[in-house]
């Protein structure tokens, strides 16, 4: 998404920065690990393909990605901006956190009645740096990410819905003068391997609840239906949204 291309999320536990081409070599090293490939259900890519992915994710209307970095020293008194390369050098990179948006195909009848376009958001996180695992960082990162989504939900949904309409307009089966609908987020979900007890506990600790049984792929689906209520009651310590300042 373009929405977060100049946004940074800062808490006492982590700093979330936009995924830039400068991050790709480190990200590619992470994804060379077979264990991470298996955990993220990812295929091995060449470095060139990783660069292409990064560019695709930046422009895609349905993917919101941050790189997780070590926190700034004093987030409570931090300047309103952080500088590229100072806070997100390879040594400070830890992992990534993502939001993927999909149309809620089960809601088509309701959309036709009340003019709403409802979508579903899928959240996932990867702590790639081994020395940062097992310290509660994943929960802290997702909590900060959910806070960002909640505070910027209108812009996220606007970019997503605009992109969906443009994509449909390019289809030979869809008319370009379809009525404008009001986008809304139906729920957030996480799909987790049934054996990944740590990730399951992480999302349950954030208020996600299991829906249904283990699917064909051996995954559990956990959902959060009231993002606003969660975000209002769970503001991460030191939470601030800063500007990602690039050199002129």
Coordinates of N, CA and C in Angstrom, one line a residue:
X1 N 0.8 -1.2 0.0 CA 0.0 0.0 0.0 C 0.9 1.3 0.0
X2 N 0.3 2.3 -0.6 CA 1.0 3.6 -0.6 C 0.8 4.4 0.7
X3 N -0.3 4.0 1.4 CA -0.7 4.7 2.6 C 0.4 4.9 3.6
X4 N 1.2 3.9 3.8 CA 2.2 3.9 4.8 C 3.6 4.1 4.3
X5 N 3.8 4.6 3.1 CA 5.1 4.8 2.5 C 6.0 5.8 3.2
X6 N 5.4 6.7 4.0 CA 6.1 7.6 4.8 C 5.8 7.6 6.3
X7 N 5.2 6.4 6.7 CA 4.8 6.3 8.1 C 5.6 5.3 8.9
X8 N 5.9 5.7 10.1 CA 6.6 4.9 11.1 C 5.8 4.7 12.3
X9 N 5.7 3.5 12.9 CA 5.0 3.2 14.1 C 6.1 3.0 15.2
X10 N 6.1 3.7 16.2 CA 7.1 3.6 17.3 C 6.4 3.2 18.6
X11 N 6.9 2.2 19.3 CA 6.5 1.9 20.7 C 7.8 1.6 21.5
X12 N 7.6 1.3 22.7 CA 8.8 1.0 23.6 C 9.5 -0.3 23.2
X13 N 8.7 -1.2 22.4 CA 9.3 -2.5 22.1 C 9.8 -2.6 20.7
X14 N 9.3 -1.8 19.8 CA 9.7 -2.0 18.4 C 9.4 -0.7 17.6
X15 N 10.1 -0.7 16.4 CA 9.8 0.4 15.4 C 9.4 -0.3 14.1
X16 N 8.3 0.2 13.6 CA 7.8 -0.4 12.3 C 8.0 0.6 11.2
X17 N 8.7 0.3 10.2 CA 9.0 1.2 9.1 C 8.5 0.6 7.7
X18 N 8.3 1.4 6.7 CA 7.8 0.9 5.4 C 8.9 0.0 4.8
X19 N 8.4 -1.0 4.1 CA 9.3 -2.0 3.4 C 9.8 -1.3 2.2
X20 N 11.2 -1.0 2.2 CA 11.8 -0.3 1.1 C 12.8 -1.3 0.4
X21 N 13.2 -0.9 -0.8 CA 14.1 -1.7 -1.6 C 15.5 -1.9 -0.8
X22 N 15.8 -0.9 0.0 CA 17.1 -1.1 0.8 C 17.0 -2.2 1.8
X23 N 15.8 -2.7 2.1 CA 15.6 -3.8 3.1 C 15.7 -5.1 2.4
X24 N 15.6 -5.2 1.1 CA 15.4 -6.4 0.4 C 16.6 -7.4 0.6
X25 N 17.9 -7.0 0.6 CA 19.0 -8.0 0.8 C 18.9 -8.7 2.1
X26 N 18.5 -8.0 3.2 CA 18.4 -8.6 4.5 C 17.2 -9.5 4.5
X27 N 16.1 -9.0 3.9 CA 14.8 -9.9 3.8 C 15.1 -11.1 3.1
X28 N 15.8 -11.0 2.0 CA 16.2 -12.2 1.2 C 17.0 -13.2 2.0
X29 N 17.9 -12.7 2.8 CA 18.7 -13.6 3.6 C 17.8 -14.4 4.6
X30 N 16.8 -13.7 5.2 CA 15.9 -14.3 6.1 C 15.2 -15.5 5.3
X31 N 14.7 -15.2 4.1 CA 13.8 -16.1 3.4 C 14.6 -17.3 2.8
X32 N 15.9 -17.2 2.9 CA 16.8 -18.4 2.5 C 16.7 -19.5 3.5
X33 N 16.2 -19.2 4.7 CA 16.2 -20.1 5.8 C 15.0 -21.1 5.5
X34 N 15.2 -22.4 5.4 CA 14.1 -23.3 5.1 C 13.1 -23.3 6.2
X35 N 13.5 -23.1 7.4 CA 12.5 -23.1 8.5 C 11.5 -21.9 8.4
X36 N 12.0 -20.8 7.9 CA 11.2 -19.6 7.7 C 10.3 -19.8 6.5
X37 N 10.9 -20.4 5.5 CA 10.0 -20.7 4.3 C 8.9 -21.6 4.7
X38 N 9.1 -22.6 5.5 CA 8.0 -23.5 5.9 C 7.0 -22.8 6.8
X39 N 7.5 -22.0 7.7 CA 6.6 -21.3 8.7 C 5.7 -20.3 8.0
X40 N 6.3 -19.7 6.9 CA 5.5 -18.7 6.2 C 4.8 -19.2 4.9
X41 N 5.0 -20.5 4.7 CA 4.4 -21.1 3.5 C 4.9 -20.4 2.2
X42 N 6.2 -20.1 2.2 CA 6.8 -19.3 1.1 C 7.7 -20.1 0.2
X43 N 7.8 -19.8 -1.0 CA 8.7 -20.4 -1.9 C 10.1 -19.7 -2.0
X44 N 11.1 -20.4 -2.2 CA 12.4 -19.7 -2.3 C 12.5 -18.8 -3.6
X45 N 12.9 -17.6 -3.4 CA 12.9 -16.7 -4.6 C 14.4 -16.2 -4.8
X46 N 14.7 -15.7 -6.0 CA 15.9 -15.1 -6.2 C 15.9 -13.7 -5.7
X47 N 17.1 -13.1 -5.5 CA 17.2 -11.7 -5.1 C 16.4 -10.8 -6.0
X48 N 16.5 -11.0 -7.3 CA 15.8 -10.2 -8.2 C 14.3 -10.3 -8.0
X49 N 13.8 -11.5 -7.8 CA 12.4 -11.7 -7.5 C 11.9 -11.0 -6.3
X50 N 12.8 -11.0 -5.2 CA 12.5 -10.3 -4.0 C 12.3 -8.8 -4.2
X51 N 13.2 -8.2 -5.1 CA 13.1 -6.8 -5.4 C 11.7 -6.6 -6.1
X52 N 11.4 -7.5 -7.0 CA 10.1 -7.3 -7.7 C 8.9 -7.4 -6.8
X53 N 9.0 -8.3 -5.8 CA 8.0 -8.4 -4.8 C 7.8 -7.2 -4.0
X54 N 9.0 -6.6 -3.6 CA 8.9 -5.4 -2.8 C 8.2 -4.3 -3.5
X55 N 8.5 -4.1 -4.8 CA 7.9 -3.1 -5.6 C 6.4 -3.4 -5.7
X56 N 6.0 -4.6 -5.9 CA 4.6 -5.0 -6.0 C 3.9 -4.7 -4.8
X57 N 4.5 -5.1 -3.6 CA 3.8 -4.8 -2.3 C 3.6 -3.4 -2.1
X58 N 4.6 -2.5 -2.5 CA 4.4 -1.1 -2.3 C 3.2 -0.5 -3.0
X59 N 3.0 -1.0 -4.3 CA 2.0 -0.4 -5.1 C 0.6 -1.2 -5.0
X60 N 0.6 -2.4 -4.4 CA -0.6 -3.1 -4.3 C -1.6 -2.5 -3.3
X61 N -2.8 -2.4 -3.7 CA -3.9 -1.8 -2.8 C -4.3 -2.7 -1.7
X62 N -3.9 -4.0 -1.7 CA -4.5 -4.9 -0.8 C -3.4 -5.5 0.2
X63 N -2.2 -4.9 0.2 CA -1.2 -5.4 1.1 C -0.5 -4.2 1.8
X64 N -0.5 -4.3 3.2 CA 0.1 -3.3 4.0 C 1.2 -4.0 4.8
X65 N 2.5 -3.5 4.6 CA 3.6 -4.2 5.1 C 4.5 -3.2 5.9
X66 N 5.0 -3.6 7.0 CA 6.0 -2.9 7.8 C 7.2 -3.9 8.1
X67 N 8.4 -3.3 8.1 CA 9.6 -4.0 8.6 C 9.7 -3.7 10.0
X68 N 9.9 -4.8 10.8 CA 10.1 -4.6 12.3 C 11.6 -4.3 12.6
X69 N 11.8 -3.3 13.3 CA 13.2 -2.9 13.7 C 13.2 -2.7 15.2
X70 N 14.5 -2.7 15.7 CA 14.6 -2.4 17.1 C 14.1 -1.0 17.5
X71 N 13.6 -0.8 18.7 CA 13.0 0.5 19.0 C 14.0 1.6 19.1
X72 N 13.5 2.8 18.9 CA 14.4 4.0 19.2 C 14.6 4.0 20.7
X73 N 15.6 4.7 21.1 CA 16.0 4.6 22.5 C 15.0 5.3 23.4
X74 N 14.5 6.4 23.1 CA 13.5 7.1 23.9 C 12.2 7.4 23.1
X75 N 11.4 6.4 22.8 CA 10.2 6.7 21.9 C 9.3 7.7 22.5
X76 N 9.2 7.9 23.8 CA 8.3 8.9 24.4 C 8.7 10.3 24.0
X77 N 10.0 10.5 23.8 CA 10.4 11.9 23.6 C 11.0 12.0 22.2
X78 N 10.7 11.1 21.3 CA 11.3 11.0 20.0 C 10.9 12.2 19.2
X79 N 11.8 12.6 18.2 CA 11.4 13.6 17.2 C 10.3 13.1 16.4
X80 N 9.5 14.1 15.7 CA 8.4 13.6 14.9 C 8.8 12.9 13.6
X81 N 10.1 12.7 13.4 CA 10.5 11.9 12.2 C 11.7 11.1 12.5
X82 N 11.9 10.1 11.7 CA 13.1 9.2 11.8 C 13.8 9.2 10.5
X83 N 15.1 9.0 10.4 CA 15.8 9.1 9.2 C 16.1 7.7 8.6
X84 N 15.9 7.6 7.3 CA 16.2 6.3 6.6 C 17.7 5.9 6.8
X85 N 17.9 4.7 7.2 CA 19.2 4.2 7.3 C 19.8 4.3 8.7
X86 N 19.2 5.2 9.5 CA 19.7 5.3 10.9 C 18.9 4.4 11.8
X87 N 17.7 4.2 11.6 CA 16.8 3.3 12.5 C 16.6 2.0 11.9
X88 N 16.8 1.8 10.6 CA 16.5 0.5 9.9 C 17.6 -0.1 9.2
X89 N 18.8 0.0 9.7 CA 20.0 -0.6 9.1 C 19.8 -2.1 9.2
X90 N 20.5 -2.9 8.5 CA 20.4 -4.4 8.5 C 20.5 -5.0 9.9
X91 N 21.4 -4.4 10.7 CA 21.6 -4.9 12.1 C 20.4 -4.6 13.0
X92 N 19.6 -3.7 12.6 CA 18.4 -3.4 13.5 C 17.1 -4.0 13.0
X93 N 17.2 -4.7 11.8 CA 16.0 -5.3 11.3 C 15.7 -6.6 12.0
X94 N 14.4 -6.9 12.3 CA 14.0 -8.1 13.1 C 13.1 -9.0 12.3
X95 N 12.2 -8.4 11.5 CA 11.2 -9.2 10.8 C 10.2 -8.4 10.1
X96 N 9.0 -8.9 9.8 CA 8.0 -8.1 9.2 C 6.6 -8.4 9.7
X97 N 5.7 -7.5 9.5 CA 4.3 -7.7 9.9 C 3.4 -7.2 8.7
X98 N 2.3 -7.9 8.4 CA 1.5 -7.6 7.2 C 0.0 -7.7 7.5
X99 N -0.7 -6.9 6.6 CA -2.1 -7.0 6.5 C -2.5 -7.3 5.1
X100 N -3.3 -8.3 4.8 CA -3.7 -8.6 3.5 C -5.3 -8.5 3.5
X101 N -5.8 -7.8 2.5 CA -7.2 -7.5 2.5 C -7.9 -8.3 1.4
X102 N -9.1 -8.8 1.6 CA -9.8 -9.6 0.7 C -11.3 -9.2 0.7
X103 N -12.0 -9.3 -0.4 CA -13.5 -9.1 -0.4 C -14.1 -10.2 0.5
X104 N -15.1 -9.8 1.2 CA -15.9 -10.8 1.9 C -17.0 -11.4 1.0
X105 N -16.7 -12.5 0.3 CA -17.6 -13.0 -0.7 C -18.9 -13.5 0.0
X106 N -18.8 -13.8 1.3 CA -20.0 -14.3 1.9 C -21.0 -13.2 2.2
X107 N -20.6 -12.0 2.0 CA -21.4 -10.8 2.4 C -22.1 -10.2 1.1
X108 N -22.1 -10.8 0.0 CA -22.6 -10.2 -1.2 C -24.0 -9.8 -1.1
X109 N -24.9 -10.6 -0.5 CA -26.3 -10.3 -0.4 C -26.5 -9.1 0.4
X110 N -25.8 -9.0 1.6 CA -25.9 -7.8 2.4 C -25.4 -6.6 1.8
X111 N -24.4 -6.7 1.0 CA -23.8 -5.5 0.3 C -24.9 -4.9 -0.7
X112 N -25.6 -5.8 -1.4 CA -26.6 -5.3 -2.3 C -27.7 -4.6 -1.6
X113 N -28.0 -4.9 -0.4 CA -29.1 -4.3 0.3 C -28.7 -3.0 1.0
X114 N -27.5 -2.9 1.6 CA -27.2 -1.7 2.4 C -26.1 -0.9 1.9
X115 N -25.6 -1.2 0.6 CA -24.6 -0.4 0.0 C -23.2 -0.4 0.7
X116 N -23.0 -1.5 1.4 CA -21.6 -1.6 2.0 C -20.8 -2.6 1.2
X117 N -19.5 -2.3 1.2 CA -18.5 -3.2 0.6 C -17.7 -3.7 1.7
X118 N -17.9 -5.0 2.1 CA -17.2 -5.5 3.3 C -16.0 -6.3 2.9
X119 N -14.9 -6.1 3.6 CA -13.7 -6.9 3.4 C -13.2 -7.5 4.7
X120 N -12.3 -8.5 4.5 CA -11.7 -9.2 5.6 C -10.2 -8.9 5.6
X121 N -9.6 -8.7 6.7 CA -8.1 -8.5 6.8 C -7.4 -9.6 7.5
X122 N -6.4 -10.1 6.8 CA -5.6 -11.2 7.4 C -4.2 -10.6 7.9
X123 N -3.9 -10.9 9.1 CA -2.7 -10.4 9.8 C -1.7 -11.5 9.9
X124 N -0.4 -11.3 9.6 CA 0.6 -12.2 9.9 C 1.9 -11.5 10.3
X125 N 2.7 -12.2 11.0 CA 4.0 -11.6 11.5 C 5.1 -12.7 11.4
X126 N 6.3 -12.2 11.2 CA 7.5 -13.0 11.2 C 8.6 -12.3 12.0
X127 N 9.0 -13.0 13.0 CA 10.2 -12.6 13.8 C 11.4 -13.4 13.2
X128 N 12.1 -12.9 12.3 CA 13.2 -13.6 11.6 C 14.5 -13.7 12.5
X129 N 14.8 -12.7 13.2 CA 16.0 -12.7 14.0 C 15.8 -13.6 15.3
X130 N 16.6 -14.7 15.3 CA 16.4 -15.7 16.3 C 16.6 -15.2 17.7
X131 N 17.5 -14.2 17.9 CA 17.8 -13.7 19.3 C 16.7 -12.8 19.8
X132 N 15.7 -12.5 19.0 CA 14.6 -11.7 19.4 C 13.3 -12.5 19.6
X133 N 13.4 -13.8 19.5 CA 12.2 -14.6 19.7 C 12.1 -15.0 21.2
X134 N 10.9 -15.4 21.5 CA 10.6 -15.8 22.9 C 10.7 -14.8 24.0
X135 N 10.5 -13.5 23.6 CA 10.6 -12.4 24.5 C 9.3 -11.6 24.5
X136 N 8.2 -12.1 23.9 CA 7.0 -11.3 23.9 C 7.0 -10.2 22.8
X137 N 8.0 -10.2 22.0 CA 8.1 -9.1 21.0 C 7.0 -9.3 19.9
X138 N 6.6 -10.5 19.5 CA 5.6 -10.7 18.5 C 4.3 -10.1 19.0
X139 N 3.9 -10.3 20.2 CA 2.6 -9.8 20.7 C 2.7 -8.3 20.7
X140 N 3.8 -7.7 21.1 CA 3.9 -6.3 21.2 C 3.8 -5.6 19.8
X141 N 4.5 -6.3 18.8 CA 4.4 -5.8 17.5 C 3.0 -5.8 16.9
X142 N 2.4 -7.0 17.0 CA 1.0 -7.1 16.5 C 0.1 -6.1 17.2
X143 N 0.2 -5.9 18.5 CA -0.6 -4.9 19.2 C -0.4 -3.5 18.6
X144 N 0.9 -3.1 18.4 CA 1.1 -1.8 17.7 C 0.6 -1.7 16.3
X145 N 0.7 -2.8 15.6 CA 0.2 -2.9 14.2 C -1.4 -2.7 14.2
X146 N -2.0 -3.4 15.1 CA -3.5 -3.3 15.2 C -3.9 -1.9 15.5
X147 N -3.1 -1.2 16.4 CA -3.4 0.2 16.8 C -3.3 1.1 15.5
X148 N -2.3 0.8 14.7 CA -2.1 1.6 13.5 C -3.2 1.4 12.5
X149 N -3.6 0.1 12.4 CA -4.7 -0.2 11.5 C -6.0 0.5 11.9
X150 N -6.3 0.5 13.2 CA -7.5 1.1 13.8 C -7.5 2.6 13.5
X151 N -6.4 3.2 13.8 CA -6.3 4.7 13.7 C -6.3 5.2 12.2
X152 N -5.9 4.3 11.3 CA -5.8 4.7 9.9 C -6.8 3.9 9.0
X153 N -7.8 3.3 9.7 CA -8.7 2.4 8.9 C -9.4 3.1 7.8
X154 N -9.8 4.3 7.9 CA -10.5 4.9 6.8 C -9.7 5.0 5.6
X155 N -8.4 5.4 5.8 CA -7.5 5.5 4.6 C -7.1 4.2 4.0
X156 N -7.0 3.2 4.9 CA -6.7 1.8 4.4 C -7.8 1.3 3.5
X157 N -9.0 1.5 4.0 CA -10.2 1.0 3.3 C -10.4 1.8 2.0
X158 N -10.1 3.1 2.1 CA -10.3 3.9 0.9 C -9.4 3.4 -0.2
X159 N -8.1 3.2 0.1 CA -7.1 2.8 -0.9 C -7.5 1.4 -1.4
X160 N -7.9 0.5 -0.5 CA -8.3 -0.8 -0.9 C -9.5 -0.8 -1.9
X161 N -10.5 -0.1 -1.5 CA -11.7 -0.1 -2.3 C -11.5 0.5 -3.6
X162 N -10.8 1.6 -3.7 CA -10.4 2.3 -4.9 C -9.7 1.3 -5.8
X163 N -8.7 0.6 -5.3 CA -8.0 -0.3 -6.1 C -8.8 -1.5 -6.6
X164 N -9.8 -1.9 -5.8 CA -10.7 -3.0 -6.2 C -11.5 -2.5 -7.4
X165 N -12.0 -1.3 -7.3 CA -12.9 -0.8 -8.3 C -12.1 -0.6 -9.7
X166 N -10.9 -0.1 -9.5 CA -10.0 0.0 -10.7 C -9.7 -1.3 -11.3
X167 N -9.5 -2.3 -10.5 CA -9.2 -3.7 -11.0 C -10.4 -4.3 -11.7
X168 N -11.6 -4.1 -11.1 CA -12.8 -4.6 -11.7 C -13.1 -3.9 -13.0
X169 N -12.8 -2.6 -13.1 CA -13.1 -1.8 -14.3 C -12.3 -2.3 -15.4
X170 N -11.2 -2.9 -15.2 CA -10.3 -3.5 -16.2 C -10.8 -4.8 -16.7
X171 N -11.8 -5.4 -16.0 CA -12.3 -6.7 -16.3 C -13.3 -6.6 -17.4
X172 N -13.3 -7.6 -18.4 CA -14.3 -7.5 -19.4 C -15.7 -7.9 -19.0
X173 N -15.8 -8.5 -17.7 CA -17.1 -8.9 -17.2 C -17.7 -8.0 -16.3
X174 N -17.0 -6.8 -16.0 CA -17.5 -5.9 -15.0 C -17.7 -4.5 -15.6
X175 N -18.9 -3.9 -15.4 CA -19.1 -2.6 -15.9 C -18.4 -1.5 -15.1
X176 N -18.0 -0.5 -15.7 CA -17.2 0.6 -15.1 C -18.1 1.6 -14.3
X177 N -19.4 1.6 -14.5 CA -20.3 2.5 -13.9 C -21.0 1.8 -12.7
X178 N -20.4 0.9 -12.1 CA -21.1 0.2 -10.9 C -21.2 1.2 -9.8
X179 N -22.2 1.1 -9.0 CA -22.4 2.1 -7.9 C -21.3 2.1 -6.9
X180 N -21.0 3.3 -6.3 CA -20.0 3.4 -5.2 C -20.6 2.8 -4.0
X181 N -19.8 2.0 -3.3 CA -20.3 1.4 -2.0 C -19.4 2.0 -0.9
X182 N -19.8 1.8 0.3 CA -19.1 2.3 1.5 C -18.3 1.1 2.1
X183 N -16.9 1.2 2.0 CA -16.1 0.1 2.4 C -16.1 0.0 3.9
X184 N -16.1 -1.3 4.5 CA -15.9 -1.5 5.9 C -15.2 -2.8 6.1
X185 N -14.5 -2.9 7.3 CA -13.8 -4.1 7.7 C -14.7 -5.0 8.5
X186 N -15.0 -6.2 7.9 CA -15.8 -7.1 8.6 C -15.2 -7.7 9.9
X187 N -13.9 -8.1 9.7 CA -13.1 -8.7 10.8 C -11.7 -8.8 10.4
X188 N -10.8 -9.1 11.4 CA -9.5 -9.4 11.1 C -9.3 -10.9 11.5
X189 N -8.4 -11.6 10.8 CA -8.2 -13.0 11.0 C -6.7 -13.3 10.9
X190 N -6.3 -14.4 11.5 CA -5.0 -15.0 11.4 C -5.2 -16.5 11.1
X191 N -4.5 -17.0 10.1 CA -4.5 -18.4 9.8 C -3.1 -19.0 10.3
X192 N -3.2 -20.0 11.2 CA -2.0 -20.4 11.9 C -1.9 -22.0 11.8
X193 N -0.8 -22.5 11.5 CA -0.6 -24.0 11.6 C -1.0 -24.5 13.0
X194 N -1.8 -25.5 13.0 CA -2.3 -26.0 14.3 C -1.2 -26.4 15.3
X195 N 0.0 -26.7 14.8 CA 1.1 -27.1 15.7 C 1.9 -25.9 16.2
X196 N 1.6 -24.7 15.6 CA 2.3 -23.5 16.0 C 1.7 -22.9 17.3
X197 N 1.9 -23.6 18.4 CA 1.2 -23.2 19.6 C 1.6 -21.8 20.1
X198 N 2.8 -21.4 19.8 CA 3.2 -20.0 20.3 C 2.5 -18.9 19.5
X199 N 2.3 -19.1 18.2 CA 1.6 -18.1 17.5 C 0.1 -18.1 17.8
X200 N -0.4 -19.3 18.1 CA -1.8 -19.4 18.5 C -2.0 -18.7 19.8
X201 N -1.1 -18.9 20.7 CA -1.2 -18.2 22.0 C -1.1 -16.7 21.9
X202 N -0.2 -16.3 21.0 CA 0.0 -14.8 20.7 C -1.3 -14.2 20.3
X203 N -2.0 -14.7 19.3 CA -3.2 -14.1 18.8 C -4.3 -14.2 19.8
X204 N -4.4 -15.3 20.5 CA -5.5 -15.5 21.5 C -5.3 -14.5 22.6
X205 N -4.0 -14.2 22.9 CA -3.7 -13.2 24.0 C -4.1 -11.8 23.6
X206 N -4.3 -11.6 22.2 CA -4.7 -10.3 21.7 C -6.2 -10.2 21.5
X207 N -6.9 -11.2 21.9 CA -8.4 -11.2 21.8 C -9.0 -11.9 20.6
X208 N -8.1 -12.6 19.8 CA -8.6 -13.3 18.6 C -9.2 -14.7 19.2
X209 N -10.3 -15.1 18.5 CA -11.0 -16.3 18.9 C -11.0 -17.3 17.8
X210 N -10.9 -18.6 18.1 CA -10.9 -19.6 17.1 C -12.3 -19.7 16.4
X211 N -12.3 -19.8 15.1 CA -13.6 -20.0 14.4 C -13.5 -21.2 13.5
X212 N -14.3 -22.2 13.8 CA -14.3 -23.4 13.0 C -13.2 -24.4 13.5
X213 N -13.0 -25.4 12.7 CA -12.0 -26.5 13.0 C -10.8 -26.3 12.1
X214 N -9.9 -27.2 12.3 CA -8.6 -27.2 11.5 C -9.0 -27.4 10.0
X215 N -8.5 -26.6 9.1 CA -8.9 -26.7 7.7 C -8.0 -27.8 7.0
X216 N -8.2 -27.9 5.7 CA -7.5 -28.9 4.9 C -6.0 -28.8 5.0
X217 N -5.6 -27.6 5.1 CA -4.1 -27.3 5.2 C -3.5 -27.4 6.6
X218 N -4.3 -27.8 7.5 CA -3.8 -28.0 8.9 C -3.7 -26.7 9.6
X219 N -4.6 -25.7 9.3 CA -4.5 -24.4 9.9 C -5.7 -24.1 10.7
X220 N -5.5 -23.3 11.8 CA -6.6 -22.8 12.6 C -6.9 -21.4 12.1
X221 N -8.1 -21.0 12.2 CA -8.5 -19.6 11.8 C -9.0 -18.9 13.1
X222 N -8.3 -17.8 13.5 CA -8.6 -17.0 14.6 C -9.1 -15.7 14.2
X223 N -10.1 -15.1 14.8 CA -10.7 -13.9 14.3 C -10.9 -12.9 15.4
X224 N -10.8 -11.6 15.0 CA -11.0 -10.5 15.9 C -12.1 -9.6 15.2
X225 N -13.3 -9.5 15.8 CA -14.4 -8.9 15.1 C -14.6 -7.4 15.5
X226 N -14.1 -7.0 16.6 CA -14.2 -5.6 17.0 C -12.9 -5.0 17.2
X227 N -12.3 -4.5 16.1 CA -10.9 -3.9 16.2 C -11.0 -2.6 17.0
X228 N -12.0 -1.8 16.8 CA -12.1 -0.6 17.5 C -12.1 -0.7 19.0
X229 N -12.8 -1.7 19.5 CA -12.9 -1.9 21.0 C -11.5 -2.4 21.5
X230 N -10.9 -3.3 20.7 CA -9.5 -3.7 21.2 C -8.6 -2.6 21.2
X231 N -8.5 -1.8 20.1 CA -7.5 -0.7 20.0 C -7.8 0.4 21.1
X232 N -9.0 0.7 21.4 CA -9.3 1.7 22.5 C -8.8 1.2 23.8
X233 N -8.9 -0.1 24.1 CA -8.6 -0.6 25.4 C -7.1 -1.0 25.5
X234 N -6.4 -1.0 24.4 CA -5.0 -1.6 24.4 C -4.0 -0.7 23.6
X235 N -3.8 0.5 24.1 CA -2.8 1.4 23.4 C -1.4 1.0 23.9
X236 N -0.5 0.6 23.0 CA 0.8 0.1 23.4 C 1.6 1.3 24.1
X237 N 2.4 0.9 25.0 CA 3.2 1.9 25.7 C 4.1 2.7 24.7
X238 N 4.1 4.0 24.8 CA 4.9 4.8 23.9 C 4.5 4.9 22.5
X239 N 3.2 4.5 22.2 CA 2.8 4.5 20.8 C 2.8 5.9 20.2
X240 N 3.4 6.0 19.0 CA 3.5 7.2 18.3 C 3.6 6.9 16.8
X241 N 3.0 7.7 16.0 CA 3.2 7.6 14.5 C 4.1 8.7 14.1
X242 N 5.2 8.4 13.5 CA 6.3 9.3 13.0 C 6.4 9.4 11.5
X243 N 7.2 10.3 11.0 CA 7.4 10.4 9.6 C 8.7 9.7 9.2
X244 N 8.7 8.9 8.2 CA 9.8 8.2 7.7 C 10.5 9.2 6.7
X245 N 11.6 9.8 7.1 CA 12.2 10.9 6.4 C 13.3 10.4 5.5
X246 N 13.2 10.6 4.2 CA 14.2 10.2 3.2 C 15.1 11.4 2.9
X247 N 16.3 11.1 2.5 CA 17.2 12.2 2.1 C 16.7 12.8 0.8
X248 N 16.8 14.1 0.6 CA 16.4 14.8 -0.6 C 17.4 14.4 -1.7

